[in-house]
Short mmCIF file of C-alpha atoms (C1' of nucleotides) in Angstrom, two decimals:
data_model
loop_
_atom_site.label_atom_id
_atom_site.label_comp_id
_atom_site.label_asym_id
_atom_site.label_seq_id
_atom_site.Cartn_x
_atom_site.Cartn_y
_atom_site.Cartn_z
CA UNK A 251 76.47 147.64 94.91
CA UNK A 252 77.03 149.77 91.87
CA UNK A 253 74.77 149.10 88.98
CA UNK A 254 77.38 149.80 86.29
CA UNK A 255 78.87 146.44 87.14
CA UNK A 256 76.21 144.70 85.16
CA UNK A 257 76.93 144.44 81.47
CA UNK A 258 73.56 142.95 80.64
CA UNK A 259 70.05 143.10 81.91
CA UNK A 260 70.18 139.34 82.05
CA UNK A 261 72.56 139.52 85.00
CA UNK A 262 71.32 139.68 88.57
CA UNK A 263 72.86 139.74 91.99
CA UNK A 264 72.88 136.53 93.99
CA UNK A 265 72.94 135.47 97.59
CA UNK A 266 75.93 133.39 98.46
CA UNK A 267 75.81 130.80 101.22
CA UNK A 268 78.08 128.10 102.55
CA UNK A 269 76.84 124.62 103.39
CA UNK A 270 78.78 122.12 105.42
CA UNK A 271 79.03 118.36 105.14
CA UNK A 272 80.60 117.52 108.50
CA UNK A 273 81.60 113.90 109.00
CA UNK A 274 82.84 112.04 112.02
CA UNK A 275 82.97 108.46 113.21
CA UNK A 276 80.87 107.57 116.25
CA UNK A 277 80.16 104.09 117.55
CA UNK A 278 81.62 102.47 114.49
CA UNK A 279 79.51 104.40 112.03
CA UNK A 280 80.15 107.26 109.65
CA UNK A 281 77.98 110.14 110.81
CA UNK A 282 77.03 113.40 109.16
CA UNK A 283 75.83 116.46 111.06
CA UNK A 284 72.31 117.53 110.18
CA UNK A 285 70.11 120.31 111.46
CA UNK A 286 66.35 120.53 111.61
CA UNK A 287 65.45 123.71 109.80
CA UNK A 288 63.82 126.34 112.01
CA UNK A 289 62.88 128.73 109.20
CA UNK A 290 61.17 128.58 105.84
CA UNK A 291 61.64 127.16 103.30
CA UNK A 292 61.77 123.48 104.20
CA UNK A 293 60.76 124.33 107.78
CA UNK A 294 61.25 121.31 110.00
CA UNK A 295 63.10 119.32 107.35
CA UNK A 296 66.60 117.96 107.92
CA UNK A 297 69.38 119.78 106.09
CA UNK A 298 73.11 120.34 106.07
CA UNK A 299 74.15 123.24 108.32
CA UNK A 300 75.02 126.46 106.54
CA UNK A 301 74.18 130.10 106.13
CA UNK A 302 74.90 133.35 104.35
CA UNK A 303 78.41 134.53 103.67
CA UNK A 304 78.85 137.90 105.33
CA UNK A 305 80.55 141.07 104.19
CA UNK A 306 84.31 141.11 104.43
CA UNK A 307 84.75 137.42 105.14
CA UNK A 308 86.22 134.87 102.79
CA UNK A 309 84.25 131.77 101.85
CA UNK A 310 86.42 129.69 104.15
CA UNK A 311 85.93 132.14 107.02
CA UNK A 312 82.20 131.90 106.45
CA UNK A 313 82.38 128.13 106.62
CA UNK A 314 84.37 128.30 109.87
CA UNK A 315 81.85 130.74 111.36
CA UNK A 316 78.87 128.56 110.44
CA UNK A 317 80.73 125.57 111.84
CA UNK A 318 80.91 127.42 115.16
CA UNK A 319 77.45 129.00 115.12
CA UNK A 320 75.35 126.11 113.85
CA UNK A 321 77.31 123.15 115.13
CA UNK A 322 79.29 124.57 118.02
CA UNK A 323 82.51 123.15 116.61
CA UNK A 324 85.92 124.79 116.66
CA UNK A 325 87.13 124.60 113.10
CA UNK A 326 90.81 124.67 114.03
CA UNK A 327 90.55 121.12 115.27
CA UNK A 328 89.35 119.58 112.05
CA UNK A 329 90.04 119.24 108.36
CA UNK A 330 88.12 121.68 106.17
CA UNK A 331 88.22 121.75 102.39
CA UNK A 332 86.02 123.15 99.67
CA UNK A 333 83.82 120.69 97.83
CA UNK A 334 82.30 122.83 95.11
CA UNK A 335 79.69 125.39 94.15
CA UNK A 336 76.03 124.63 93.55
CA UNK A 337 74.13 127.28 91.66
CA UNK A 338 71.15 125.86 89.82
CA UNK A 339 68.69 128.79 89.60
CA UNK A 340 65.91 126.51 90.84
CA UNK A 341 67.75 125.04 93.82
CA UNK A 342 66.21 127.54 96.25
CA UNK A 343 62.55 128.63 95.99
CA UNK A 344 63.44 132.13 97.24
CA UNK A 345 65.54 133.00 94.22
CA UNK A 346 69.09 132.71 93.04
CA UNK A 347 71.18 131.38 95.91
CA UNK A 348 74.62 130.01 95.07
CA UNK A 349 76.04 127.83 97.78
CA UNK A 350 79.64 126.85 98.30
CA UNK A 351 79.78 123.40 99.87
CA UNK A 352 82.55 122.59 102.31
CA UNK A 353 83.67 119.22 103.55
CA UNK A 354 84.69 118.96 107.22
CA UNK A 355 86.18 115.89 108.86
CA UNK A 356 86.99 115.43 112.51
CA UNK A 357 87.53 112.92 115.28
CA UNK A 358 84.63 111.91 117.50
CA UNK A 359 83.13 115.36 117.91
CA UNK A 360 81.00 116.62 120.81
CA UNK A 361 77.24 116.41 120.67
CA UNK A 362 76.23 119.47 118.71
CA UNK A 363 73.90 122.25 119.81
CA UNK A 364 71.24 123.95 117.75
CA UNK A 365 72.04 127.33 116.21
CA UNK A 366 70.25 130.36 114.96
CA UNK A 367 68.39 128.95 111.98
CA UNK A 368 68.27 125.43 113.36
CA UNK A 369 65.84 123.98 115.83
CA UNK A 370 68.35 121.33 116.73
CA UNK A 371 71.49 119.68 115.41
CA UNK A 372 72.30 115.98 115.55
CA UNK A 373 74.54 113.28 114.12
CA UNK A 374 72.84 111.07 111.56
CA UNK A 375 74.31 107.76 110.35
CA UNK A 376 75.21 108.06 106.71
CA UNK A 377 74.08 104.50 106.03
CA UNK A 378 70.50 105.48 106.85
CA UNK A 379 70.57 108.43 104.46
CA UNK A 380 72.08 106.93 101.34
CA UNK A 381 69.43 106.21 98.77
CA UNK A 382 66.75 108.22 100.53
CA UNK A 383 66.79 111.15 98.15
CA UNK A 384 63.71 112.80 99.53
CA UNK A 385 64.86 113.34 103.09
CA UNK A 386 67.11 116.39 102.93
CA UNK A 387 66.15 119.96 102.00
CA UNK A 388 67.25 121.81 98.84
CA UNK A 389 69.80 119.95 96.74
CA UNK A 390 71.51 118.68 99.88
CA UNK A 391 71.09 115.03 98.87
CA UNK A 392 73.31 115.71 95.86
CA UNK A 393 75.83 117.65 97.96
CA UNK A 394 75.94 114.86 100.51
CA UNK A 395 76.45 112.27 97.79
CA UNK A 396 79.34 114.21 96.28
CA UNK A 397 80.85 114.78 99.72
CA UNK A 398 80.74 111.06 100.44
CA UNK A 399 82.37 110.15 97.18
CA UNK A 400 85.02 112.79 97.82
CA UNK A 401 85.81 111.32 101.24
CA UNK A 402 85.90 107.74 99.99
CA UNK A 403 88.14 108.71 97.11
CA UNK A 404 90.48 110.90 99.15
CA UNK A 405 91.09 108.04 101.57
CA UNK A 406 92.87 106.28 98.74
CA UNK A 407 95.19 109.00 97.59
CA UNK A 408 95.76 111.21 100.65
CA UNK A 409 96.42 110.88 104.37
CA UNK A 410 93.05 112.45 105.12
CA UNK A 411 92.03 109.43 107.19
CA UNK A 412 94.09 110.81 110.07
CA UNK A 413 91.61 113.70 110.26
CA UNK A 414 89.11 111.27 111.78
CA UNK A 415 91.55 110.32 114.54
CA UNK A 416 92.76 112.28 117.54
CA UNK A 417 96.25 113.67 117.83
CA UNK A 418 97.51 110.30 119.02
CA UNK A 419 96.30 107.32 117.07
CA UNK A 420 96.86 103.60 116.78
CA UNK A 421 97.04 101.70 113.53
CA UNK A 422 93.86 99.88 114.50
CA UNK A 423 92.02 103.16 114.83
CA UNK A 424 93.30 104.26 111.45
CA UNK A 425 92.30 100.96 109.90
CA UNK A 426 88.82 101.25 111.41
CA UNK A 427 88.42 104.62 109.69
CA UNK A 428 89.01 102.97 106.34
CA UNK A 429 86.77 100.03 107.16
CA UNK A 430 83.86 102.19 108.27
CA UNK A 431 84.04 104.61 105.37
CA UNK A 432 84.64 102.02 102.70
CA UNK A 433 82.28 99.52 104.30
CA UNK A 434 84.78 96.73 103.86
CA UNK A 435 87.16 94.84 106.14
CA UNK A 436 90.89 95.23 105.63
CA UNK A 437 93.60 92.79 106.60
CA UNK A 438 95.23 94.23 109.73
CA UNK A 439 98.65 92.91 108.91
CA UNK A 440 98.76 94.12 105.32
CA UNK A 441 97.31 97.47 106.36
CA UNK A 442 100.08 97.92 108.90
CA UNK A 443 102.74 97.07 106.37
CA UNK A 444 101.28 99.47 103.82
CA UNK A 445 100.93 102.40 106.20
CA UNK A 446 104.36 102.02 107.78
CA UNK A 447 106.04 101.66 104.39
CA UNK A 448 104.43 104.88 103.16
CA UNK A 449 106.91 107.51 104.26
CA UNK A 450 105.32 110.39 106.13
CA UNK A 451 101.88 108.84 106.62
CA UNK A 452 102.31 108.46 110.40
CA UNK A 453 105.29 108.84 112.70
CA UNK A 454 105.81 106.79 115.85
CA UNK A 455 105.77 108.46 119.25
CA UNK A 456 107.28 105.63 121.27
CA UNK A 457 104.29 105.60 123.61
CA UNK A 458 101.66 102.90 123.89
CA UNK A 459 97.95 102.71 124.50
CA UNK A 460 96.48 99.90 126.60
CA UNK A 461 93.18 98.58 125.29
CA UNK A 462 90.71 96.80 127.64
CA UNK A 463 92.07 93.51 126.41
CA UNK A 464 94.93 92.44 124.20
CA UNK A 465 98.43 93.56 123.50
CA UNK A 466 99.12 97.30 123.89
CA UNK A 467 99.18 99.27 120.66
CA UNK A 468 101.91 101.64 119.58
CA UNK A 469 100.82 105.27 119.34
CA UNK A 470 101.49 107.37 116.27
CA UNK A 471 101.04 110.96 115.19
CA UNK A 472 100.06 112.33 111.76
CA UNK A 473 103.03 112.49 109.41
CA UNK A 474 104.03 115.29 107.08
CA UNK A 475 102.95 113.62 103.86
CA UNK A 476 99.57 114.45 102.39
CA UNK A 477 99.63 112.57 99.10
CA UNK A 478 100.15 108.84 99.47
CA UNK A 479 102.60 107.38 97.00
CA UNK A 480 101.70 104.71 96.12
CA UNK A 481 98.03 105.11 97.06
CA UNK A 482 96.08 102.81 99.31
CA UNK A 483 93.50 101.40 96.93
CA UNK A 484 90.21 99.84 97.91
CA UNK A 485 90.49 96.73 95.80
CA UNK A 486 87.58 94.43 95.26
CA UNK A 487 89.36 91.99 97.53
CA UNK A 488 88.69 91.04 101.12
CA UNK A 489 85.12 92.14 101.76
CA UNK A 490 84.99 89.46 104.49
CA UNK B 152 65.32 140.13 95.22
CA UNK B 153 63.33 140.29 98.42
CA UNK B 154 65.05 141.92 101.31
CA UNK B 155 63.59 139.58 103.94
CA UNK B 156 66.03 137.00 102.71
CA UNK B 157 68.80 138.63 104.66
CA UNK B 158 68.94 137.59 108.27
CA UNK B 159 71.65 140.08 109.17
CA UNK B 160 72.80 143.49 108.10
CA UNK B 161 76.22 141.92 107.68
CA UNK B 162 74.97 140.03 104.65
CA UNK B 163 75.12 141.51 101.17
CA UNK B 164 74.30 140.39 97.67
CA UNK B 165 77.14 139.30 95.43
CA UNK B 166 77.93 139.14 91.77
CA UNK B 167 78.62 135.65 90.56
CA UNK B 168 80.92 134.99 87.62
CA UNK B 169 82.46 131.96 85.96
CA UNK B 170 86.10 131.84 84.90
CA UNK B 171 87.54 129.25 82.58
CA UNK B 172 90.91 127.57 82.51
CA UNK B 173 90.88 126.05 79.03
CA UNK B 174 93.79 123.78 78.18
CA UNK B 175 94.84 122.15 74.98
CA UNK B 176 98.03 120.76 73.48
CA UNK B 177 99.47 122.57 70.48
CA UNK B 178 102.87 121.98 68.91
CA UNK B 179 103.99 119.78 71.77
CA UNK B 180 103.16 122.28 74.47
CA UNK B 181 100.42 122.63 77.04
CA UNK B 182 98.55 125.81 76.25
CA UNK B 183 96.00 127.82 78.19
CA UNK B 184 93.55 130.22 76.64
CA UNK B 185 93.97 133.82 77.77
CA UNK B 186 92.20 137.02 76.82
CA UNK B 187 93.43 140.57 76.88
CA UNK B 188 90.94 142.48 78.98
CA UNK B 189 89.03 145.14 77.09
CA UNK B 190 87.35 146.72 80.13
CA UNK B 191 88.34 147.96 83.56
CA UNK B 192 89.60 146.80 85.95
CA UNK B 193 92.88 145.34 84.73
CA UNK B 194 92.29 146.86 81.28
CA UNK B 195 94.77 145.45 78.79
CA UNK B 196 96.03 142.78 81.19
CA UNK B 197 95.90 139.07 80.34
CA UNK B 198 93.26 137.08 82.18
CA UNK B 199 91.31 133.85 82.05
CA UNK B 200 88.12 134.17 80.01
CA UNK B 201 84.93 134.46 82.00
CA UNK B 202 81.91 136.58 82.76
CA UNK B 203 78.75 137.02 84.73
CA UNK B 204 76.34 134.20 85.34
CA UNK B 205 72.98 135.19 83.91
CA UNK B 206 69.47 134.75 85.22
CA UNK B 207 67.97 131.32 84.80
CA UNK B 208 71.16 129.57 83.79
CA UNK B 209 73.08 127.05 85.84
CA UNK B 210 76.74 127.63 86.62
CA UNK B 211 77.68 125.00 84.07
CA UNK B 212 75.47 126.59 81.44
CA UNK B 213 77.14 129.91 82.16
CA UNK B 214 80.54 128.31 81.69
CA UNK B 215 79.44 126.81 78.38
CA UNK B 216 78.08 130.17 77.22
CA UNK B 217 81.30 132.00 78.09
CA UNK B 218 83.23 129.26 76.35
CA UNK B 219 81.29 130.05 73.22
CA UNK B 220 81.17 133.84 73.53
CA UNK B 221 84.70 134.57 74.66
CA UNK B 222 86.60 131.74 73.06
CA UNK B 223 84.37 130.66 70.20
CA UNK B 224 84.51 127.05 71.33
CA UNK B 225 81.69 124.54 71.24
CA UNK B 226 81.57 123.06 74.72
CA UNK B 227 80.03 119.79 73.61
CA UNK B 228 83.34 118.76 72.11
CA UNK B 229 85.42 119.03 75.25
CA UNK B 230 85.66 118.00 78.86
CA UNK B 231 84.28 120.55 81.34
CA UNK B 232 84.40 120.18 85.10
CA UNK B 233 84.11 122.54 88.01
CA UNK B 234 87.32 123.48 89.75
CA UNK B 235 86.10 125.48 92.74
CA UNK B 236 84.79 128.80 94.02
CA UNK B 237 86.94 131.84 94.75
CA UNK B 238 85.32 134.43 96.97
CA UNK B 239 87.86 136.50 98.83
CA UNK B 240 86.12 139.86 99.39
CA UNK B 241 89.23 141.65 98.14
CA UNK B 242 89.73 139.63 94.96
CA UNK B 243 87.89 142.20 92.81
CA UNK B 244 88.29 145.96 93.34
CA UNK B 245 84.66 146.55 92.32
CA UNK B 246 83.22 144.73 95.31
CA UNK B 247 82.18 141.25 96.25
CA UNK B 248 82.46 139.05 93.19
CA UNK B 249 82.43 135.31 93.74
CA UNK B 250 83.75 133.37 90.78
CA UNK B 251 83.25 129.73 90.00
CA UNK B 252 86.28 128.41 88.16
CA UNK B 253 85.82 125.74 85.52
CA UNK B 254 88.41 123.51 83.95
CA UNK B 255 88.05 122.74 80.24
CA UNK B 256 90.20 120.32 78.27
CA UNK B 257 90.09 119.67 74.56
CA UNK B 258 92.04 118.40 71.56
CA UNK B 259 93.94 120.84 69.41
CA UNK B 260 91.33 123.59 69.36
CA UNK B 261 90.87 126.25 66.67
CA UNK B 262 92.52 129.63 66.97
CA UNK B 263 90.19 131.59 69.23
CA UNK B 264 88.50 134.88 68.47
CA UNK B 265 88.06 137.84 70.79
CA UNK B 266 84.75 138.26 72.55
CA UNK B 267 82.69 140.97 74.14
CA UNK B 268 84.88 141.90 77.09
CA UNK B 269 88.08 140.79 75.45
CA UNK B 270 90.22 142.68 73.01
CA UNK B 271 91.62 139.42 71.77
CA UNK B 272 92.02 135.79 72.77
CA UNK B 273 95.08 133.64 72.30
CA UNK B 274 96.79 130.43 73.38
CA UNK B 275 99.64 130.95 75.83
CA UNK B 276 102.18 128.25 76.68
CA UNK B 277 101.76 127.25 80.29
CA UNK B 278 105.51 126.89 80.71
CA UNK B 279 105.95 130.63 80.16
CA UNK B 280 103.34 131.52 82.76
CA UNK B 281 104.33 129.31 85.67
CA UNK B 282 106.16 131.28 88.28
CA UNK B 283 105.22 134.66 86.84
CA UNK B 284 102.65 135.55 89.47
CA UNK B 285 102.26 139.15 88.36
CA UNK B 286 101.09 138.59 84.83
CA UNK B 287 97.41 137.63 85.16
CA UNK B 288 94.57 139.81 86.42
CA UNK B 289 92.63 139.26 89.66
CA UNK B 290 93.48 136.02 91.48
CA UNK B 291 93.80 134.22 88.19
CA UNK B 292 97.38 133.14 88.90
CA UNK B 293 96.07 131.11 91.84
CA UNK B 294 93.20 129.70 89.78
CA UNK B 295 95.58 128.73 87.00
CA UNK B 296 97.92 127.05 89.47
CA UNK B 297 95.10 125.02 90.99
CA UNK B 298 93.81 124.11 87.55
CA UNK B 299 97.23 122.87 86.51
CA UNK B 300 97.64 120.76 89.61
CA UNK B 301 94.14 119.38 89.07
CA UNK B 302 94.98 118.35 85.51
CA UNK B 303 98.31 116.79 86.45
CA UNK B 304 96.74 114.88 89.29
CA UNK B 305 93.70 113.73 87.34
CA UNK B 306 95.93 112.25 84.66
CA UNK B 307 97.02 109.73 87.27
CA UNK B 308 93.67 108.56 88.51
CA UNK B 309 91.26 109.11 85.64
CA UNK B 310 91.08 108.64 81.88
CA UNK B 311 90.92 112.42 81.42
CA UNK B 312 93.97 112.34 79.13
CA UNK B 313 91.72 111.17 76.32
CA UNK B 314 90.03 114.57 76.44
CA UNK B 315 93.14 116.05 74.84
CA UNK B 316 92.89 113.64 71.92
CA UNK B 317 90.45 113.48 69.07
CA UNK B 318 87.79 110.82 68.74
CA UNK B 319 90.31 108.43 67.22
CA UNK B 320 93.65 108.27 68.96
CA UNK B 321 96.86 106.28 68.91
CA UNK B 322 98.74 105.17 71.98
CA UNK B 323 101.60 107.45 71.00
CA UNK B 324 99.28 110.43 71.02
CA UNK B 325 97.97 109.47 74.40
CA UNK B 326 101.48 109.02 75.75
CA UNK B 327 102.48 112.42 74.40
CA UNK B 328 99.64 113.98 76.40
CA UNK B 329 101.13 112.56 79.58
CA UNK B 330 104.64 113.56 78.63
CA UNK B 331 103.72 117.14 77.81
CA UNK B 332 101.60 117.70 80.91
CA UNK B 333 103.92 115.95 83.32
CA UNK B 334 107.02 117.27 81.63
CA UNK B 335 108.64 113.86 81.71
CA UNK B 336 109.33 111.13 79.20
CA UNK B 337 107.54 107.80 79.58
CA UNK B 338 108.68 104.44 78.32
CA UNK B 339 106.55 103.71 75.23
CA UNK B 340 106.48 99.99 75.82
CA UNK B 341 105.54 100.12 79.47
CA UNK B 342 102.96 102.82 78.79
CA UNK B 343 101.33 100.64 76.16
CA UNK B 344 101.22 97.67 78.50
CA UNK B 345 99.71 99.73 81.30
CA UNK B 346 97.02 101.36 79.19
CA UNK B 347 95.94 98.17 77.43
CA UNK B 348 95.84 96.24 80.71
CA UNK B 349 93.56 98.87 82.26
CA UNK B 350 90.12 97.69 81.26
CA UNK B 351 87.97 100.38 79.73
CA UNK B 352 90.69 102.99 79.26
CA UNK B 353 90.65 102.70 75.46
CA UNK B 354 89.01 100.28 73.08
CA UNK B 355 90.50 99.20 69.74
CA UNK B 356 88.77 100.13 66.52
CA UNK B 357 90.63 97.76 64.21
CA UNK B 358 91.68 100.65 62.00
CA UNK B 359 95.16 102.04 61.58
CA UNK B 360 96.74 105.41 61.09
CA UNK B 361 99.73 105.79 58.77
CA UNK B 362 102.32 108.26 60.03
CA UNK B 363 104.70 109.97 57.57
CA UNK B 364 107.29 107.40 58.50
CA UNK B 365 107.34 104.20 60.51
CA UNK B 366 105.01 101.35 61.26
CA UNK B 367 101.29 102.19 61.19
CA UNK B 368 99.67 102.74 64.58
CA UNK B 369 96.50 101.05 65.76
CA UNK B 370 93.61 103.45 66.35
CA UNK B 371 91.62 103.45 69.56
CA UNK B 372 88.56 105.17 70.93
CA UNK B 373 87.91 106.36 74.49
CA UNK B 374 86.75 103.53 76.73
CA UNK B 375 83.91 103.50 79.22
CA UNK B 376 86.06 103.64 82.34
CA UNK B 377 86.69 106.97 84.01
CA UNK B 378 88.59 105.94 87.13
CA UNK B 379 91.79 104.06 86.42
CA UNK B 380 92.33 101.06 88.62
CA UNK B 381 95.17 100.81 89.32
CA UNK B 382 96.19 104.40 88.61
CA UNK B 383 98.95 105.48 86.27
CA UNK B 384 101.37 107.15 88.66
CA UNK B 385 104.02 109.64 87.68
CA UNK B 386 106.88 108.05 89.51
CA UNK B 387 110.16 109.82 90.03
CA UNK B 388 111.60 107.43 87.50
CA UNK B 389 112.44 107.90 83.86
CA UNK B 390 112.83 111.65 83.42
CA UNK B 391 114.44 111.05 80.02
"C1'" DA C 8 114.28 94.77 44.66
"C1'" DG C 9 116.81 95.43 48.70
"C1'" DA C 10 119.02 98.13 52.46
"C1'" DC C 11 117.92 101.81 55.70
"C1'" DG C 12 115.61 104.80 59.04
"C1'" DT C 13 111.66 105.24 61.77
"C1'" DT C 14 107.82 104.11 64.55
"C1'" DT C 15 104.81 100.65 66.53
"C1'" DA C 16 104.45 96.29 68.75
"C1'" DA C 17 105.87 92.50 71.61
"C1'" DG C 18 108.93 89.99 74.80
"C1'" DT C 19 112.37 89.36 78.80
"C1'" DC C 20 113.81 89.69 83.53
"C1'" DA C 21 115.03 91.30 88.04
"C1'" DA C 22 113.02 94.01 91.70
"C1'" DT C 23 109.23 95.45 94.12
"C1'" DG C 24 104.47 95.44 95.90
"C1'" DT C 25 100.23 92.88 97.03
"C1'" DG C 26 96.85 89.59 99.04
"C1'" DA C 27 96.15 85.67 101.85
"C1'" DC C 28 97.61 83.38 105.62
"C1'" DC C 29 100.32 82.00 109.77
"C1'" DT C 30 103.12 82.68 114.09
"C1'" DT C 31 104.73 85.23 117.92
"C1'" DT C 32 104.30 88.76 121.48
"C1'" DA C 33 102.16 91.27 125.29
"C1'" DG C 34 98.66 92.54 127.81
"C1'" DG C 35 94.06 91.33 131.20
"C1'" DG C 36 90.96 88.09 133.64
"C1'" DG C 37 89.48 83.73 135.51
"C1'" DC D 68 99.10 79.57 135.16
"C1'" DC D 69 96.28 79.04 131.39
"C1'" DC D 70 93.16 81.17 128.18
"C1'" DC D 71 91.37 84.92 125.42
"C1'" DT D 72 92.31 88.95 122.74
"C1'" DA D 73 94.50 92.28 119.96
"C1'" DA D 74 99.00 93.88 118.14
"C1'" DA D 75 103.09 92.89 115.78
"C1'" DG D 76 105.88 90.44 112.75
"C1'" DG D 77 106.83 86.85 109.17
"C1'" DT D 78 106.02 83.75 104.98
"C1'" DC D 79 104.98 82.79 100.21
"C1'" DA D 80 102.80 82.68 95.79
"C1'" DC D 81 101.47 85.96 92.58
"C1'" DA D 82 100.90 90.38 90.06
"C1'" DT D 83 102.84 94.68 88.77
"C1'" DT D 84 106.57 97.67 87.61
"C1'" DG D 85 110.78 99.67 85.42
"C1'" DA D 86 114.55 99.01 82.35
"C1'" DC D 87 115.81 96.93 78.47
"C1'" DT D 88 115.83 94.07 74.15
"C1'" DT D 89 113.86 92.21 69.97
"C1'" DA D 90 110.62 91.84 66.21
"C1'" DA D 91 107.32 93.76 62.85
"C1'" DA D 92 105.53 97.13 59.43
"C1'" DC D 93 105.58 100.91 57.03
"C1'" DG D 94 107.96 104.82 53.52
"C1'" DT D 95 112.06 106.13 51.16
"C1'" DC D 96 116.39 106.12 49.01
"C1'" DT D 97 119.62 103.89 45.98
#
DNA sequence: AGACGTTTAAGTCAATGTGACCTTTAGGGG
DNA sequence: CCCCTAAAGGTCACATTGACTTAAACGTCT
């Protein structure tokens, strides 16, 4: 890169990486995808998957590539949005590394495979990680915390909850997403009323799904609306 | 920086900058601070203020420094939050430049002075910029658009509106912030009821302010609450 | 001093949304 | 056929909202 770009000796080039906070719901728990680092620094420590942004790719393309390489996940199937940039000069012992964190949400995803820089990849329950600041490498505890708050908050104001469900979903499934992520029970009847009265949240397909026991559930598809108006607030009420 | 960092020849170092979308309200209009570029590329074109992140400073510290250098504004007085990272490899003709956009909001700020890379700095009414995609340099039209949507949305769910007011504020001032940014009139009486019923939005001081005409207005201070529960939604209703 | 204009403050009321709870419906299995 | 279970649909008191009206507290003008 040309040196005339710099207008001060205090400026230096940086490495730019993307890190991914990938969430899914498995066996009734909110899970985040972690890797065990196969290279220094933090060799052997758990971390969020990620890697260097390459030449000629956008940040989002880099995130999609790492999603495929490190987690073996096809990014077209899930929701991907930028979370923010983390650039504390001391966040990486190797030097100035600015990372762009991405948030990815998907339905029950396949068991991941290890990638290039990772010994192995696995789903970790979020409940076991919260509070344990020391576990993850780099500033990944902070990134994970912000990602979690982002998810919990976006459930209220957007239809992002459908990203955790498959193409066809029942209202029970959707309600379970909220219950797992908010850690609080919701009234099934009121939830149904709220969702169906919010235009564009879900649209009926006419089909049904037959659970092992109980009345069959109507199947829905994601609607066109993204912002929920009015929002679906997590009130203090009804924590069982 | 050590070369062993790179794990692929496809990886390259990047320049990292911060760009600022600084908003204030002046003469009943939402204004954004623009500079006229004094260097290539886009020489002479209007742009958001910004510059390179220096060694040993965090991204936020870089944003605060640019705020001071390019706009002559003390960052301690205003609200500063990160908006997101923009890293399309074609966004800067000089090469790979990843910029971290920051959003800054403040009460009626002083007339700005030009800085190092800027011929001059000035407040531009947002209403004159919206839609005119060609005016701003780089991808700053997109950054400005996202910043605006962020502000409009955050007014609903957070107490960020107080950032546009001074330390002491009246409910009319606060309502005007909403009206200017949303471009829609609000019912004074209902607005008052909503704000005062939201615990922690504002707290009374006991003092009064005497306008040139009319009944004196009670003075309030910012409250402790950041998230508004329930939110203050901009319904379709009451557009004058 | 008193009437007036202006702005803040407070009150009314119908319509709507919410939380808690109950009843009915439609399956599968003993 | 009855029981269990989960979905679907309904009830009702209560809180919130939007539109509107009324009262209070200034400065100013006559």
